[in-house]
Short mmCIF file of C-alpha atoms and ligand atoms in Angstrom, two decimals:
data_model
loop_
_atom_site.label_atom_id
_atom_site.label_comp_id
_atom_site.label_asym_id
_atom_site.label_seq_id
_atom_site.Cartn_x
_atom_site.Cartn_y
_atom_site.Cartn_z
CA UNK A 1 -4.29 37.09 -24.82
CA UNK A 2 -8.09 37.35 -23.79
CA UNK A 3 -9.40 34.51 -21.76
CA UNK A 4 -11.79 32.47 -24.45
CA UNK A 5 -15.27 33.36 -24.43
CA UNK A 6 -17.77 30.95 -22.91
CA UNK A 7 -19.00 28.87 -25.88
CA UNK A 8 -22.23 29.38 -27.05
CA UNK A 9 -24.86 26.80 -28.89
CA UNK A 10 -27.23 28.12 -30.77
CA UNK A 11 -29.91 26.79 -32.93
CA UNK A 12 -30.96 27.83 -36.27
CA UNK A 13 -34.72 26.24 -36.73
CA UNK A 14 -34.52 28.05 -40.40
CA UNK A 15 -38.10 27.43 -42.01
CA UNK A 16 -38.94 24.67 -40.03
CA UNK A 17 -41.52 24.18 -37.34
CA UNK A 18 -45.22 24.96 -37.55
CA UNK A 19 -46.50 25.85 -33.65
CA UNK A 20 -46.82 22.62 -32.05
CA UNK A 21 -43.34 21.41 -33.35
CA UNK A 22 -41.89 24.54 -31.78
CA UNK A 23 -43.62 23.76 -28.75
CA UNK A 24 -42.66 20.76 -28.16
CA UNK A 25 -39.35 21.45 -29.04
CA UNK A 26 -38.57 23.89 -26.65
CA UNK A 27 -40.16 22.40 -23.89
CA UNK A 28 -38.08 19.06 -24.44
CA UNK A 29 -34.92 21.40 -24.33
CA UNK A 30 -35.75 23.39 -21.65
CA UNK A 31 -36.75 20.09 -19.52
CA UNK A 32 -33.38 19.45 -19.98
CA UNK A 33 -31.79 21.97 -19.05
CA UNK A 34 -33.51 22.47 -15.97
CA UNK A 35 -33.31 18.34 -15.20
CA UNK A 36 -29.24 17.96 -15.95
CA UNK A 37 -26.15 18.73 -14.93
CA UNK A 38 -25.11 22.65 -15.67
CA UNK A 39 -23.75 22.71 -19.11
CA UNK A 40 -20.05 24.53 -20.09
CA UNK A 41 -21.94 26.62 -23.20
CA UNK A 42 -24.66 29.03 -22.90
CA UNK A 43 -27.76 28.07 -25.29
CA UNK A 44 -29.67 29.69 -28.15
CA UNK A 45 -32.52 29.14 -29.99
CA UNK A 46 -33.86 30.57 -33.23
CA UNK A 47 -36.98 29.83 -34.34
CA UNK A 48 -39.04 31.34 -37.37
CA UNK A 49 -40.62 34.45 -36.25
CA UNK A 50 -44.09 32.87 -36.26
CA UNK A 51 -43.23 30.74 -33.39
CA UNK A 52 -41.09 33.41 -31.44
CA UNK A 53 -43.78 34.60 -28.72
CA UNK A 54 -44.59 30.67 -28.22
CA UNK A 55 -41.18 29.69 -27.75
CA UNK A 56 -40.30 32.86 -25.53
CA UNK A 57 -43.43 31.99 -23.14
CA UNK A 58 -41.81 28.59 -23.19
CA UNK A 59 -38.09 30.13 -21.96
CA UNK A 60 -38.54 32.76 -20.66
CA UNK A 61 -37.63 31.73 -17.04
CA UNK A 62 -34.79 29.51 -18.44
CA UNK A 63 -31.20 29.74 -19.24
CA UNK A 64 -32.08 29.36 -22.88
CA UNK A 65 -31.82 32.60 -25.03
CA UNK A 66 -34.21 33.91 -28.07
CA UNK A 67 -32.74 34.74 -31.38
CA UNK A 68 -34.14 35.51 -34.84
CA UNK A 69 -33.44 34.70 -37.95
CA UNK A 70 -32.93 38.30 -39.82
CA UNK A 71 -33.99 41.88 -39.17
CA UNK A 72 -34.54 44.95 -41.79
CA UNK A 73 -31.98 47.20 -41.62
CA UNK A 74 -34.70 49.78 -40.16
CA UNK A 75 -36.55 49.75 -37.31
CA UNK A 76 -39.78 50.09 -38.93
CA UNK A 77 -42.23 51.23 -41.86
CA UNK A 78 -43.17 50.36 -45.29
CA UNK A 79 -41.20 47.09 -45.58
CA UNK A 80 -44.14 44.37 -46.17
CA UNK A 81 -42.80 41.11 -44.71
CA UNK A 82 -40.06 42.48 -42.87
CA UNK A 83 -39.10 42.59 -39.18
CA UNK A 84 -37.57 45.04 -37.48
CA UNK A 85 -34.73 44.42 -34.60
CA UNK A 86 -36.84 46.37 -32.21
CA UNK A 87 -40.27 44.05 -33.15
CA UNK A 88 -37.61 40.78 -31.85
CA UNK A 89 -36.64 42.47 -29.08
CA UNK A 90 -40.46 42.77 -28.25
CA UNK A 91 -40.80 39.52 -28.53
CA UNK A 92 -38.03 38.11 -26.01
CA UNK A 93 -34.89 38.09 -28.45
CA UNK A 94 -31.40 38.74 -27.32
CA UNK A 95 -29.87 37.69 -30.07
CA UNK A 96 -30.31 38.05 -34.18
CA UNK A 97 -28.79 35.67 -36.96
CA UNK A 98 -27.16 38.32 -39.81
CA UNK A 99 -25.95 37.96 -43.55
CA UNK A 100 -26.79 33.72 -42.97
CA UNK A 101 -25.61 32.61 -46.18
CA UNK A 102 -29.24 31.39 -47.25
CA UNK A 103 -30.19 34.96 -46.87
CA UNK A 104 -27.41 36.15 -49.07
CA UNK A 105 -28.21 33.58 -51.87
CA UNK A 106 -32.16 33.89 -51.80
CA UNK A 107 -32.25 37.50 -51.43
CA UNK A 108 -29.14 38.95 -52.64
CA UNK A 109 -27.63 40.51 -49.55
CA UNK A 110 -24.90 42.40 -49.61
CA UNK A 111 -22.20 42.91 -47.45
CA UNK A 112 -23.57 46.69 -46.73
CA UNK A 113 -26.95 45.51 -46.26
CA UNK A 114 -25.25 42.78 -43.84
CA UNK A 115 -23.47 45.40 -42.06
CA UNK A 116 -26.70 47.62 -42.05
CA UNK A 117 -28.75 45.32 -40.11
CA UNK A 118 -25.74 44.27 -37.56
CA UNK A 119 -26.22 47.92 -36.87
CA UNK A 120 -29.45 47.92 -36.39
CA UNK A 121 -29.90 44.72 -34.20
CA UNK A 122 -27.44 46.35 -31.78
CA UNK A 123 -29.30 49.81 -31.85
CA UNK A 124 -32.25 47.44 -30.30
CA UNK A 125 -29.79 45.97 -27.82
CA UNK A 126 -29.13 42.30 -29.63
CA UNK A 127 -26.45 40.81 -30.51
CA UNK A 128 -25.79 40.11 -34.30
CA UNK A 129 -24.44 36.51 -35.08
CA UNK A 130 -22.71 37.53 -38.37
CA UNK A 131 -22.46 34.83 -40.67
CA UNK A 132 -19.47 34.59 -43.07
CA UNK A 133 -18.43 31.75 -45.46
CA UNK A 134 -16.75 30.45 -48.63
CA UNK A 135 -18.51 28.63 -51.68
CA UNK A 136 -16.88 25.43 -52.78
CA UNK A 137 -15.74 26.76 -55.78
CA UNK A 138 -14.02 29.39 -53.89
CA UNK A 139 -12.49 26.84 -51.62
CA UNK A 140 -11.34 24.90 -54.55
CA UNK A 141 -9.48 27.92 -56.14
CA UNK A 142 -7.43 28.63 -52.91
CA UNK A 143 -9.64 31.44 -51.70
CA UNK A 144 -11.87 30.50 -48.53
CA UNK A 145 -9.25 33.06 -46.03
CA UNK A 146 -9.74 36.07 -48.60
CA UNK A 147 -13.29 35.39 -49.44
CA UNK A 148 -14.13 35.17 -45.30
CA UNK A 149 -11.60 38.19 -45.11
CA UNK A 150 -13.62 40.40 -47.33
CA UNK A 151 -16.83 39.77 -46.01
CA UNK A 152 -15.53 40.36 -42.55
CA UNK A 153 -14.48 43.82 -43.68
CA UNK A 154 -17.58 44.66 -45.08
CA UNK A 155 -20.31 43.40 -42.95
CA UNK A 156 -19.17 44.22 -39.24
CA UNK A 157 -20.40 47.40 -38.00
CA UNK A 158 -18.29 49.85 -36.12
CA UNK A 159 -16.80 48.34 -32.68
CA UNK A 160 -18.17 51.11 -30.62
CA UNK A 161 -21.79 49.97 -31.87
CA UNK A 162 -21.66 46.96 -29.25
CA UNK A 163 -20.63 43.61 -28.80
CA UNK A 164 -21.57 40.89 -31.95
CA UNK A 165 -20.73 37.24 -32.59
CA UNK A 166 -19.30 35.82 -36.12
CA UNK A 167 -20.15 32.43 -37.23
CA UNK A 168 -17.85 30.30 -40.45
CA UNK A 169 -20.44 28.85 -42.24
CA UNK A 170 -18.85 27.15 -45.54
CA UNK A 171 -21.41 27.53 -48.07
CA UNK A 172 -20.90 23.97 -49.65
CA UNK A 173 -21.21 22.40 -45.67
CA UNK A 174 -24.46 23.51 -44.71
CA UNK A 175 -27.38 20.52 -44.71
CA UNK A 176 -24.77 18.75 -46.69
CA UNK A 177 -23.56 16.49 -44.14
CA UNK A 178 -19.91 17.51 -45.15
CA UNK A 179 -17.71 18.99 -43.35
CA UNK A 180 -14.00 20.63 -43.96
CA UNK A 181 -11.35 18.85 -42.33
CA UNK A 182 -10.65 19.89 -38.55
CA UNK A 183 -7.23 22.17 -39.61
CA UNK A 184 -9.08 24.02 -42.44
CA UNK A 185 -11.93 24.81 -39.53
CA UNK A 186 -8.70 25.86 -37.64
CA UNK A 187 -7.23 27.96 -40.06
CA UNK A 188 -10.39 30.13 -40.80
CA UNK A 189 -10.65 30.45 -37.17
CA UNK A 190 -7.59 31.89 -36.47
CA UNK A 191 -8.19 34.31 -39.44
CA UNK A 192 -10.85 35.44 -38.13
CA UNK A 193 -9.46 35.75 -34.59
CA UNK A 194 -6.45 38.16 -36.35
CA UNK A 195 -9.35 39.90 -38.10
CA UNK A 196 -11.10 40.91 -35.02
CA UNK A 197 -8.56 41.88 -32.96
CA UNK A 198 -6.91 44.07 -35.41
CA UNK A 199 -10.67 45.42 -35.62
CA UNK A 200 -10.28 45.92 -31.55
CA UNK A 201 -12.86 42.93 -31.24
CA UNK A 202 -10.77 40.51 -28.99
CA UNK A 203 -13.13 38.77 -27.31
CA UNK A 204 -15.76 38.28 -29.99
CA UNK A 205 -17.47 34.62 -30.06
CA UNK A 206 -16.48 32.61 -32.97
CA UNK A 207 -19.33 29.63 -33.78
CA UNK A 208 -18.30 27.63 -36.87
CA UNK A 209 -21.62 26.02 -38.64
CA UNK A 210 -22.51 23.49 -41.64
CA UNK A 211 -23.42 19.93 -40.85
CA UNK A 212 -22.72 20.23 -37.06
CA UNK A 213 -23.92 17.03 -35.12
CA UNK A 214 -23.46 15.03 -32.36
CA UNK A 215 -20.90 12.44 -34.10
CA UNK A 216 -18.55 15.63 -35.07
CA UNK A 217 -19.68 18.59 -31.68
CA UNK A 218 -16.51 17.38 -29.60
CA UNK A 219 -13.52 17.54 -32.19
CA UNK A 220 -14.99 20.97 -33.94
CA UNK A 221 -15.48 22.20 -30.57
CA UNK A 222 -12.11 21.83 -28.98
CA UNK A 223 -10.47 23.31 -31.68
CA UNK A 224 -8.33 26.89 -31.20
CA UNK A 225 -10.95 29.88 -32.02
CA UNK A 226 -14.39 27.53 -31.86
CA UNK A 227 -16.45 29.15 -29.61
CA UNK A 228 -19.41 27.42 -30.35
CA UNK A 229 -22.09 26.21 -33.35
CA UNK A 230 -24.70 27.47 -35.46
CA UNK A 231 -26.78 24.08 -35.81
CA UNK A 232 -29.46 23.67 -38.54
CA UNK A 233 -30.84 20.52 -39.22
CA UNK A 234 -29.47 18.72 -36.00
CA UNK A 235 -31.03 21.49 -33.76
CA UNK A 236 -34.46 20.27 -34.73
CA UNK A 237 -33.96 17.52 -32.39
CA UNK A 238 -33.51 17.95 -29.11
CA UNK A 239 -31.94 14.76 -28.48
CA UNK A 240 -28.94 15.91 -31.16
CA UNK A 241 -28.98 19.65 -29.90
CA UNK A 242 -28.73 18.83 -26.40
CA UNK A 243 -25.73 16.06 -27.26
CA UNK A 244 -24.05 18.84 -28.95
CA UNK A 245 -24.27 21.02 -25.95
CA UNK A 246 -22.74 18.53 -23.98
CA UNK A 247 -20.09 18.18 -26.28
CA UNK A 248 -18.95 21.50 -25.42
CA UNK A 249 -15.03 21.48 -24.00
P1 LIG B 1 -26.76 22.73 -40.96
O1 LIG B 1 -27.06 24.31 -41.07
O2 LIG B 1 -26.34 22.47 -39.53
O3 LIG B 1 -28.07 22.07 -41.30
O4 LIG B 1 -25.69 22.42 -41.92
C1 LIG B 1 -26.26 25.25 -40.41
C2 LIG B 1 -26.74 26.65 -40.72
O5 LIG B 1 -27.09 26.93 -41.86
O6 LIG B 1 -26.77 27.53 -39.83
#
């Protein structure tokens, strides 16, 4: 078996933070990193694209890492409020948040079109973070492994296209504050592990997300397949998203 990927933290600002927010923000996290001891998980932050170029002249000479939010399956062209993966990597990104299940809900994305722009984010050299995850109602009926399964199969672009990351997000536990129990977070993991490998993805990074904070970081993180979080609400404070961090087995 593959050793375990390094764990990786990553912060998903949503649309949150007008410019002086994001500014002081990042500089409080990169303070820290740069003040305390080294930390076991690498570190990501996703800001809305408005803020990007501040945050990046903010990081840039850090350890901390640049992601979006979503990219257009194209590079570019006649897509009015759209961003391609090639305009993020412009701006400092290594890293772009795919098929988030706001994103699917708001504006109707499909697996294809999650697929599409996992694709495309790795054509501009960054790594998708492919987000998969049941409703509650599908939980409740018994179907949270298929559901994830499904949406696995039709939203990860072709292996030889480059290396991606998959985060569990459970619809019904993002900004909820609830959380499924630490074996149900187990068993999706270790679906999803079986899923990549068969799809010759061994050493993919799993992050699970939905309601992530400091109180619950240490027990989600040490379980079998976690390798790492997708934070919303508690990444907006840098005193939670750097206690998370530390949580990090
Ligand atoms: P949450 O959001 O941590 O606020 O639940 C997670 C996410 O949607 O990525």
């Amino acid at each position: 078996m593959a050793a375990p990927p390094r764990p990786l933290i990553a912060g998903n600002w949503k649309m949150n933070g007008l410019r002086a927010d994001a500014v002081a923000l990042a500089v409080s996290l990169k303070e820290r990193v740069l003040a305390g001891r080294a930390l076991s998980c690498d570190l990501l932050l996703c800001p809305p694209a408005t803020v990007l170029h501040d945050v990046w002249g903010i990081i840039r000479r850090s350890p901390i890492a640049l992601g979006g939010q979503d990219c257009h399956p194209e590079d570019s062209g006649a897509h009015t409020g759209d961003i391609g993966a090639p305009m993020l990597r412009d701006c400092g990104c290594s890293f772009v948040i795919v098929g988030h299940s706001e994103r699917r809900t708001d504006h109707g994305e499909t697996d294809a079109l999650v697929r599409a722009k996992a694709a495309a984010a790795l054509k501009a050299g960054l790594t998708p973070i492919v987000c998969v995850g049941e409703t509650l109602a599908e939980r409740d009926q018994g179907r949270a492994l298929a559901v994830v399964g499904r949406q696995l199969e039709g939203s990860l672009p072709e292996p030889s296209a480059g290396g991606i990351a998959v985060a569990y997000e459970p619809v019904w536990a993002i900004g909820t504050g609830r959380t499924p129990s630490n074996s149900d977070i187990a068993a999706v993991h270790a679906h999803i592990r079986a899923a990549l490998e068969a799809a010759a993805r061994p050493t993919t990074r799993i992050l699970y997300g939905g309601s992530v904070k400091p109180g619950n970081a240490g027990e989600i993180l040490a379980l079998p397949n976690v390798n790492g979080a997708l934070v919303g609400g508690a990444s907006l404070k840098a005193h939670d998203f750097w206690a998370i961090a530390e949580s990090c087995p």
